[in-house]
XYZ file of C-alpha atoms in Angstrom:
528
model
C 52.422 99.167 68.113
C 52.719 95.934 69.845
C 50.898 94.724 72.586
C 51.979 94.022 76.495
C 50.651 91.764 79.611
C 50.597 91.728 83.502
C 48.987 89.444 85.436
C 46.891 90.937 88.961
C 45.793 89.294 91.831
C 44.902 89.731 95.749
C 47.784 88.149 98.015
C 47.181 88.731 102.063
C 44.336 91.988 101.509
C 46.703 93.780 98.798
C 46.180 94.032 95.060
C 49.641 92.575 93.142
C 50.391 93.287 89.640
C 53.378 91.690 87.323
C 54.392 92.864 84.008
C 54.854 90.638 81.807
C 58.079 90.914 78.901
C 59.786 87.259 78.898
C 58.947 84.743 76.217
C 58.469 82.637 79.008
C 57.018 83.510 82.467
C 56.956 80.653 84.546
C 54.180 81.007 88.289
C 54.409 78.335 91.239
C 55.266 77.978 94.781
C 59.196 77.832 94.148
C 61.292 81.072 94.480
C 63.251 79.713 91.126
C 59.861 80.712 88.871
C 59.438 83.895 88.018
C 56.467 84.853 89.840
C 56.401 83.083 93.087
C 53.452 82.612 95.198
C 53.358 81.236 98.717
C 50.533 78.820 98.697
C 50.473 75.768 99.900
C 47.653 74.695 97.147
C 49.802 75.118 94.120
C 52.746 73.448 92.692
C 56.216 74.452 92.997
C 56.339 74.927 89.291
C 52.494 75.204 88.796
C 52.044 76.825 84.967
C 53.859 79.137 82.334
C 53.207 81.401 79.869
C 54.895 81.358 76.337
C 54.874 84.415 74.045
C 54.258 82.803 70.399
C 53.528 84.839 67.697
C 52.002 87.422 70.039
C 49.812 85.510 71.862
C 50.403 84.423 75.244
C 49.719 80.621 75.465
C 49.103 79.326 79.286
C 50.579 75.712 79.580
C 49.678 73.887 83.094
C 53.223 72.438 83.947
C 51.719 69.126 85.207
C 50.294 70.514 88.336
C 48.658 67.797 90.925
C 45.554 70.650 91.751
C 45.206 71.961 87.855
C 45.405 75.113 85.894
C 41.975 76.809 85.212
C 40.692 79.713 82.558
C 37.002 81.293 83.297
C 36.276 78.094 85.035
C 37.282 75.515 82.837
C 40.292 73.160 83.516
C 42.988 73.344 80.819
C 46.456 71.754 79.691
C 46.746 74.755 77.265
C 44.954 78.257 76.556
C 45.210 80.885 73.812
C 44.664 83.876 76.374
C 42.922 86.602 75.447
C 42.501 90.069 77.764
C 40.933 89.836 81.189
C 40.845 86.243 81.401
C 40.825 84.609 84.820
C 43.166 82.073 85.754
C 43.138 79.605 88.494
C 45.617 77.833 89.717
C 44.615 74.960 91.608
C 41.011 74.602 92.609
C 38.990 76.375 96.339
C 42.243 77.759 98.213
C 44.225 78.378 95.648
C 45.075 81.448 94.108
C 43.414 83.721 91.006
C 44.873 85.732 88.021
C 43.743 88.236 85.970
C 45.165 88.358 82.845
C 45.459 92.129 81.190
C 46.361 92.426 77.283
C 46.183 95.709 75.918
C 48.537 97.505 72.792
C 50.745 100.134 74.003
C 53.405 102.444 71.825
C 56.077 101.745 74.683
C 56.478 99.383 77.166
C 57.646 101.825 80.157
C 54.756 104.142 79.257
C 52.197 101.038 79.560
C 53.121 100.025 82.943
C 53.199 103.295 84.529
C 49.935 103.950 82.799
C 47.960 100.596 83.318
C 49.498 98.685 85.988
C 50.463 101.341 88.840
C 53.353 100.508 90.796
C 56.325 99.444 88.762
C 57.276 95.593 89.329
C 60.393 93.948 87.807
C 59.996 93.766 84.467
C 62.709 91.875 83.020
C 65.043 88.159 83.544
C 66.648 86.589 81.351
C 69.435 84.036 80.410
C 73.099 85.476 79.434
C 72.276 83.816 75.978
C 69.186 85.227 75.397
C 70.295 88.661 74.304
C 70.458 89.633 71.477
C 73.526 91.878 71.363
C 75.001 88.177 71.694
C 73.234 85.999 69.301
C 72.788 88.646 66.837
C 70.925 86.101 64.694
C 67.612 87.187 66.366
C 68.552 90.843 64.815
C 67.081 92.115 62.135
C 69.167 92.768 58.674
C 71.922 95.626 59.190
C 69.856 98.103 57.234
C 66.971 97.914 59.759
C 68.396 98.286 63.084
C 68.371 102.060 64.628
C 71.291 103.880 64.886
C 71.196 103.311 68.449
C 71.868 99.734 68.381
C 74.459 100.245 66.056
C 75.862 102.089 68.345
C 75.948 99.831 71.182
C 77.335 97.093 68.577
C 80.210 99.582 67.877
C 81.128 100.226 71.758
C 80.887 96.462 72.836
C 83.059 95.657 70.147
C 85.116 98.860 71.455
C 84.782 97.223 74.463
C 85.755 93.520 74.048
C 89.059 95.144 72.086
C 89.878 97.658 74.772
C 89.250 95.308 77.693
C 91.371 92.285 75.663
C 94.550 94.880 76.732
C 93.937 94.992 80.566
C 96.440 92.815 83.151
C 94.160 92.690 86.247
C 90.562 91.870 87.183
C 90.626 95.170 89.054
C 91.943 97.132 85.983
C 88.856 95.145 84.088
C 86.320 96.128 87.054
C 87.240 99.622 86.969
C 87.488 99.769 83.120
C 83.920 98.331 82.986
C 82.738 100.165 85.658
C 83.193 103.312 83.869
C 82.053 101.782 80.312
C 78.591 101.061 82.119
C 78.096 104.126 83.504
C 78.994 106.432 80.079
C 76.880 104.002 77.756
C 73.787 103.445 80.038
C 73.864 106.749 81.376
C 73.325 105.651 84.722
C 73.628 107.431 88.075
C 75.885 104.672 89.179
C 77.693 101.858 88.240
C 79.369 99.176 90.170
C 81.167 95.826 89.270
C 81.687 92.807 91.986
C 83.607 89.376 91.451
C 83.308 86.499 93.505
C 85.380 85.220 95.994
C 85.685 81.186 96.183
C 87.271 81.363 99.694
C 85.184 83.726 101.371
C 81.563 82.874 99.441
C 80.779 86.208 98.841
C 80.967 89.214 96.260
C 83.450 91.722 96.595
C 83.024 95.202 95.259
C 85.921 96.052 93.361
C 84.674 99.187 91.160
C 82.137 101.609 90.931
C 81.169 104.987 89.547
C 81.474 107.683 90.730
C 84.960 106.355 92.309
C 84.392 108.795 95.129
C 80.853 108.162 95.725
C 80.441 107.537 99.559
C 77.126 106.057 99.294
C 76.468 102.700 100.469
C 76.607 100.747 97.513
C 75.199 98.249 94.881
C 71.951 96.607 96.655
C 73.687 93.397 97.284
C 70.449 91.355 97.558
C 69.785 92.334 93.669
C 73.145 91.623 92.784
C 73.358 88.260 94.650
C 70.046 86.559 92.948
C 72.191 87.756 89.212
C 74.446 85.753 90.560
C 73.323 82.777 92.360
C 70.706 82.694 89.520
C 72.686 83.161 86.921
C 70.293 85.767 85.481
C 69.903 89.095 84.278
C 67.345 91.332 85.960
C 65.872 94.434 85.575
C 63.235 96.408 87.975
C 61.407 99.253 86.573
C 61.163 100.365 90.349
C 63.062 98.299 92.974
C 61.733 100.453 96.236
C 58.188 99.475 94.796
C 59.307 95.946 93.613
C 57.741 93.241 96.747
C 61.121 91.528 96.064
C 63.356 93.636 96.589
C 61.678 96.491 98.451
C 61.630 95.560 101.869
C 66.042 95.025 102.007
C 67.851 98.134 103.661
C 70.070 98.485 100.590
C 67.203 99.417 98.475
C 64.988 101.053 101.458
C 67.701 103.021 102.691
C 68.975 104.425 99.354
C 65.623 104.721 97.219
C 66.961 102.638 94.918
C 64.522 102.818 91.697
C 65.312 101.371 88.559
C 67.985 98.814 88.567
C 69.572 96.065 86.222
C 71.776 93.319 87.074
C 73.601 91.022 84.724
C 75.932 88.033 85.390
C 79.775 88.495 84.476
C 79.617 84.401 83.468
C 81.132 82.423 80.440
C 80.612 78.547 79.698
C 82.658 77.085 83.010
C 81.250 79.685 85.887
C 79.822 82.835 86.848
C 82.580 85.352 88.261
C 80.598 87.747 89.493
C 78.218 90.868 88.787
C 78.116 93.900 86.670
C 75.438 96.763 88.176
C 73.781 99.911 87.309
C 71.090 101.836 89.159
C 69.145 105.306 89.255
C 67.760 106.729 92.641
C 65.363 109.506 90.539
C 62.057 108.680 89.367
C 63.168 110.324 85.906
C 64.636 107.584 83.966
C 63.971 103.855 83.656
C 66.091 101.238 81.912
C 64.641 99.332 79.319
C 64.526 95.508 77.537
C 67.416 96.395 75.233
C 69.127 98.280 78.004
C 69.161 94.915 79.813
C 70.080 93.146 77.228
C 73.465 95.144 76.170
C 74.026 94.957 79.907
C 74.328 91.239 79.491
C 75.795 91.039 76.732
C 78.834 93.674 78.125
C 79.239 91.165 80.933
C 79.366 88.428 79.589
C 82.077 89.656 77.133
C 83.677 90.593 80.353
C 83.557 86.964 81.400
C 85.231 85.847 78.936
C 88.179 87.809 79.607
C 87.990 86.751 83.509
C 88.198 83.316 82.081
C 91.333 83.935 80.140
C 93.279 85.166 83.659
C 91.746 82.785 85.296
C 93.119 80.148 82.904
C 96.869 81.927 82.046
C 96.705 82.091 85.843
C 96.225 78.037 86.561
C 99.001 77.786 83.811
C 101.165 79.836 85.639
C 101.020 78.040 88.846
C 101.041 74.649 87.479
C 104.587 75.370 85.756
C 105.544 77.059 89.374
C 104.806 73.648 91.485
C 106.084 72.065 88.339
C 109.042 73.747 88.452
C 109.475 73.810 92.613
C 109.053 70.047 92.536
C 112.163 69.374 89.599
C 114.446 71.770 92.052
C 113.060 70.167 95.303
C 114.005 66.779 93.456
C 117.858 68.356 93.117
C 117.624 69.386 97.020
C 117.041 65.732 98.335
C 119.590 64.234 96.705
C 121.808 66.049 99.448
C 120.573 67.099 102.472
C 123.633 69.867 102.639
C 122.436 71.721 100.413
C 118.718 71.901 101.063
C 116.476 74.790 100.689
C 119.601 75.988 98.277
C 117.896 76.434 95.060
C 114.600 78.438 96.602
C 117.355 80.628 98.212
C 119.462 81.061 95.332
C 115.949 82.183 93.539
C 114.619 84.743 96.015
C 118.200 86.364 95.529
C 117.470 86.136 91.789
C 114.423 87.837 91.630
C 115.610 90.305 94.079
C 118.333 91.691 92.340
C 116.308 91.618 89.161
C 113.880 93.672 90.626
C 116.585 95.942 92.001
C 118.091 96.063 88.055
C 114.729 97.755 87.011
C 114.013 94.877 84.838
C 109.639 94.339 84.294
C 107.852 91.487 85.972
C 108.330 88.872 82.919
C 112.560 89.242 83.214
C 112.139 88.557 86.566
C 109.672 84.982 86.574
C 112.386 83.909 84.166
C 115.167 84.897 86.205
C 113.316 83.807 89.099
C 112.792 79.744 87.386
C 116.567 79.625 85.910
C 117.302 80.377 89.772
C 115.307 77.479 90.658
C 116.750 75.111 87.918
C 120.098 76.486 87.837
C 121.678 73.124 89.303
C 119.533 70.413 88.190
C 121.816 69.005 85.454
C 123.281 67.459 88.866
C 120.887 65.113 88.618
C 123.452 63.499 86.150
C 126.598 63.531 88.483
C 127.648 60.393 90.229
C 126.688 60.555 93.693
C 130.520 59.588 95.020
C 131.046 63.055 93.124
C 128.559 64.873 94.491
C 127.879 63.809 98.066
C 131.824 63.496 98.679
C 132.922 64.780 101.995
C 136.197 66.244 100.672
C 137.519 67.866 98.375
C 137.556 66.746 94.274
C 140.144 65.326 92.723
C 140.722 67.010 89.494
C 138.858 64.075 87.422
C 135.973 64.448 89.822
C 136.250 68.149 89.679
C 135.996 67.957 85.645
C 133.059 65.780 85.905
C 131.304 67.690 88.625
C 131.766 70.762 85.920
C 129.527 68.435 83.260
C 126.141 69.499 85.115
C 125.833 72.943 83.589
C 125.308 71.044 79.915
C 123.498 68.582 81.697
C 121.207 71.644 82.860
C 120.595 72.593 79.311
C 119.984 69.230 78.023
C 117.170 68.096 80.166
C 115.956 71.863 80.393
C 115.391 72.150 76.746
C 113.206 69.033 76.134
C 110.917 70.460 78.486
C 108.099 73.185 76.475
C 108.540 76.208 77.909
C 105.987 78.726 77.460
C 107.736 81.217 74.773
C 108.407 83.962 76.487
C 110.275 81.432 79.043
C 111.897 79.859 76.616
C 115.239 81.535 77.572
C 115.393 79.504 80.746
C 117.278 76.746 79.704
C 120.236 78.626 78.602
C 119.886 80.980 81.446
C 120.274 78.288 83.959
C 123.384 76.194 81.891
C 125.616 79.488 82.328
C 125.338 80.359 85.866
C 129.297 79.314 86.103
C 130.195 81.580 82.808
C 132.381 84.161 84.097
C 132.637 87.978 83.352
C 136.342 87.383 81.814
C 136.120 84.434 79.694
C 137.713 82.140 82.146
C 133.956 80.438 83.111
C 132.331 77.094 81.934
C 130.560 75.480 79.399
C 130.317 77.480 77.240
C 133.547 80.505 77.425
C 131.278 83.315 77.244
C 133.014 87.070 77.314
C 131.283 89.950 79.445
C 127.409 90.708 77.659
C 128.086 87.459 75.825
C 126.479 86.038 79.056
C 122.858 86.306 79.101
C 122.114 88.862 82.411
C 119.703 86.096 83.804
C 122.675 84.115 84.281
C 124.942 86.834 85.598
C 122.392 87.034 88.236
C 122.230 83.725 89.100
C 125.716 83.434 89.457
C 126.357 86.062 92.107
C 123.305 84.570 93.766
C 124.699 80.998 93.662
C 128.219 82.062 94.741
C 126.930 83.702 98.187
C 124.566 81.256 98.617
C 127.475 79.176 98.605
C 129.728 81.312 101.103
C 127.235 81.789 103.961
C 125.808 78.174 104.234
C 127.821 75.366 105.882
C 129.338 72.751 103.434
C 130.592 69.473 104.123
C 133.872 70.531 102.249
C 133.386 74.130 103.611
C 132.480 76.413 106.777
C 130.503 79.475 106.087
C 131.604 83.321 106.227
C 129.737 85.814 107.454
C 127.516 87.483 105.492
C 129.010 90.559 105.087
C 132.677 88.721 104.433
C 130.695 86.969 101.730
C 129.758 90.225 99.679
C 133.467 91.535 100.465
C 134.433 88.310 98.646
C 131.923 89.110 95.786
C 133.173 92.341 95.204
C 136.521 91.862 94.885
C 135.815 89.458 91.816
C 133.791 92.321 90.267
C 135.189 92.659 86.758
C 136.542 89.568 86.889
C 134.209 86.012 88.258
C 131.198 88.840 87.707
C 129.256 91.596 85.937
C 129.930 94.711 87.898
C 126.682 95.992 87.451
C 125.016 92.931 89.079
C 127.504 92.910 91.979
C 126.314 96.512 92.497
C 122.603 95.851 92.318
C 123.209 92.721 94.819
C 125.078 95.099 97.308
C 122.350 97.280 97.339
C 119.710 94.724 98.006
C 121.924 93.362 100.645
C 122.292 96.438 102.766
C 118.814 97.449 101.777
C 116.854 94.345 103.174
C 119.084 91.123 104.123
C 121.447 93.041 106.795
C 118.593 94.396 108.704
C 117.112 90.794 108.235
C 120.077 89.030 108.952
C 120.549 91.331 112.294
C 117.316 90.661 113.446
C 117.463 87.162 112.900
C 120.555 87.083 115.273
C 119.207 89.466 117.875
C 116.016 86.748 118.508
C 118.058 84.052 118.697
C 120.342 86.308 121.748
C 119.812 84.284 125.426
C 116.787 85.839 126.757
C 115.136 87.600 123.620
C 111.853 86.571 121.363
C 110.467 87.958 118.356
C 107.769 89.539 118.760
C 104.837 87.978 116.649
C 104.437 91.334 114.669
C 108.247 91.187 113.900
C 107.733 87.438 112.898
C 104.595 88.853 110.226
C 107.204 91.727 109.256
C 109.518 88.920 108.683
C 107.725 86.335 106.479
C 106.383 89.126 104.686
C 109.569 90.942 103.186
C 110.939 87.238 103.009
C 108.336 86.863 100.514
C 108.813 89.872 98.776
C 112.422 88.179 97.914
């Protein structure tokens, strides 16, 4: 046995009632306690009451109109059952405090109290399926919780696998819905550009209803709270929103997906029959599931900042390479879309083609160390010049390698240096033979070398496009890997000759691009 409180009173004509389960329950004015009262006579944050010991002590938060029990002004108050409390003196408002022992919670409320009120909020730290210090030993806990210990640890190690937020949302979705046997499930993350939470999995997947009640899953977030309602069509705040109205919503629980730097969104679980109503530990495994879940956002989230930062890093060293000569500008981005392109084309899996993609974008910036009379000359080398021109591969690899690549980018460095190996031996630095080369750099080479025949030189005029993969293929076997000539001729028919025709047709006297053509455009220029 163990006992439970509400707290009753008359607001506008109708009687209110408030079940009481936190430690602490905080009344006032303000919509941040949790029982708020519009009246203009009390305090924003006018009193709370702390669960110690099992007693409810009343502690008057430094209200300017005072905190009252049976007529007598206190600071603090052992309360005892049917106790009246005032706060704030003539048009302020009254309390009656109930305190009576009851063999389950749910079963009190519905039998005392009538209507069932929200029952629950807490903090994301305050359960106890996360600070399992406030457990009791091992041997006492029921096999239930034990349980629930075993699948969020299940959990934590099954989620830990996922790539995606969505492949978390719709993992945790369907975790929520198995372990809480609810009628549905739902999980939303936040969107920073757009201010708003976006639904990205629920349970049933084909359920065409309308939907999480998006004003109970906003205050869990903006809050940063867990809350459950025993009855949210009976609950006064909640009740009167068209996502509960409309649906008949009953009980519902909320929780936070959060960890220590932000809240990412909202993990959600409702039933629409009168049958079954969640309970405290319910809510607090809830919590205690999303949270774990935030913790994992966190880590994308962060591997996700890393990522970019070594992308601008990286765009900025071969943007560096670019303005040192404006006639080959925009060459290394170009020479990296082709990269990842044919990659793609070779079947290799997303990680292959970043690194690809980054030796394509580094591939020349051992230039940096070639004399600028070499480099920028308008003619063509002198064998000496050509000789030293040929240093910037080793130069590549130099500066490349005293940079801390991530491991599995580690290859890029080499990658890069042996874009000029060739397929028979005959290539520089380093002599490679055939598979000798690493296939990063075979790629970049063919890439490089078209790149090179289609844009205007100061030492050379361009060839057409389709002259330029002519020229490519007839050094198949010999300047390049055959396979990678192959999976280049393939992209090239595939998307850049339709590209390249287009291109050509809106630049005809008389003709425009049509502004869906020009979307159409950037788009699969992106995809590159």
């Amino acid at each position: 046995m163990h006992k439970t409180a509400s707290l009753s009173y008359t607001h506008n004509g109708e009687q209110k009632t408030f079940y009481i389960s936190e430690p602490v329950f905080r009344i006032g004015r303000s919509d941040e306690n949790v029982l708020a009262i519009d009246n203009p006579y009390i305090s924003r944050s006018h009193a709370e009451m702390v669960l110690t010991e099992g007693e409810y002590e009343l502690h008057d938060l430094g209200s300017t109109s005072g905190t009252y029990v049976n007529g007598e002004k206190v600071t603090r108050h052992i309360l005892k059952d049917e106790d009246r409390i005032r706060l704030g003196r003539g048009l302020g408002v009254e309390l009656t405090f109930h305190l009576q022992a009851a063999t389950h919670p749910l079963a009190s409320v519905a039998k005392s109290v009538g209507p069932l009120m929200p029952v629950r909020v807490i903090a994301p730290d305050d359960a106890r399926f996360l600070n399992t210090a406030e457990m009791p030993a091992t041997s006492e806990l029921p096999g239930a919780t034990i349980e629930w210990l075993r699948a969020l640890y299940e959990f934590t190690s099954d989620a830990l696998t996922v790539q995606t937020p969505k492949d978390l949302s719709d993992k945790l979705a369907e975790f929520l819905r198995r372990w809480l046997k609810s009628e549905r499930s739902a999980v939303l993350l936040y969107d920073r550009e757009r201010d708003r939470l976006d639904l990205l999995a629920k349970q049933p997947a084909s359920s065409k209803s309308t939907g999480p009640s998006r004003t109970i899953a906003e205050r869990a977030f903006r809050e940063n709270v867990a809350v459950l309602s025993l009855d949210a069509s009976s609950d006064e705040r909640f009740s009167s929103h068209d996502s509960v109205r409309l649906q008949s919503i009953r009980s519902v629980m909320a929780a936070p997906i959060g960890s220590k730097t932000r809240v990412w969104g909202v993990c959600y679980v409702d039933q629409l029959n009168e049958e079954r109503a969640f309970d405290d530990e319910e809510l607090e495994f809830l919590t205690a599931v999303a949270r774990q879940a935030g913790l994992i956002l966190e880590n994308f989230y962060l591997l996700q900042e890393q990522r970019l930062s070594l992308e601008s890093f990286i765009r900025s060293l071969a943007a560096s390479i670019d303005a040192r000569d404006d006639d080959t500008a925009g060459h290394s981005a170009r020479v990296a879309g082709y990269c990842s392109a044919m990659a793609q084309e070779l079947g290799l899996d997303a990680l292959e083609c970043r690194l690809i993609y980054y030796a394509g974008l580094l591939h020349d910036y051992g230039k940096i160390g070639i004399r600028d009379d070499v480099l920028l000359k308008p003619a063509n080398l002198t064998p000496e010049e050509y000789e030293h021109i040929k240093q910037h591969p080793t130069h590549t690899y130099k500066i490349l390698s005293k940079i801390r690549f991530p491991e599995e980018l580690s290859k890029i460095p080499l990658v890069a240096a042996a874009h000029h190996e060739r397929w028979d031996g005959t290539g520089y630095p380093y002599g490679m033979v055939g598979e000798e080369i690493p296939l990063g750099s075979r790629i970049v080479a063919v890439a490089d070398a078209y790149d090179a025949l289609v844009e205007d030189r100061v030492y050379s005029v361009a060839v057409e496009p389709e002259r330029a993969v002519e020229e490519i293929r007839m050094r198949a076997g010999t300047y390049f890997d055959p396979n990678v000539v192959e999976a280049f001729t393939r992209y090239f028919n595939r998307r850049l000759k339709p590209r390249i025709r287009r291109r050509k047709a809106a630049k005809s006297p008389g003709s425009q691009m049509s502004p869906e053509a020009q979307k159409q455009e950037s788009a699969m220029a992106a995809s590159d």
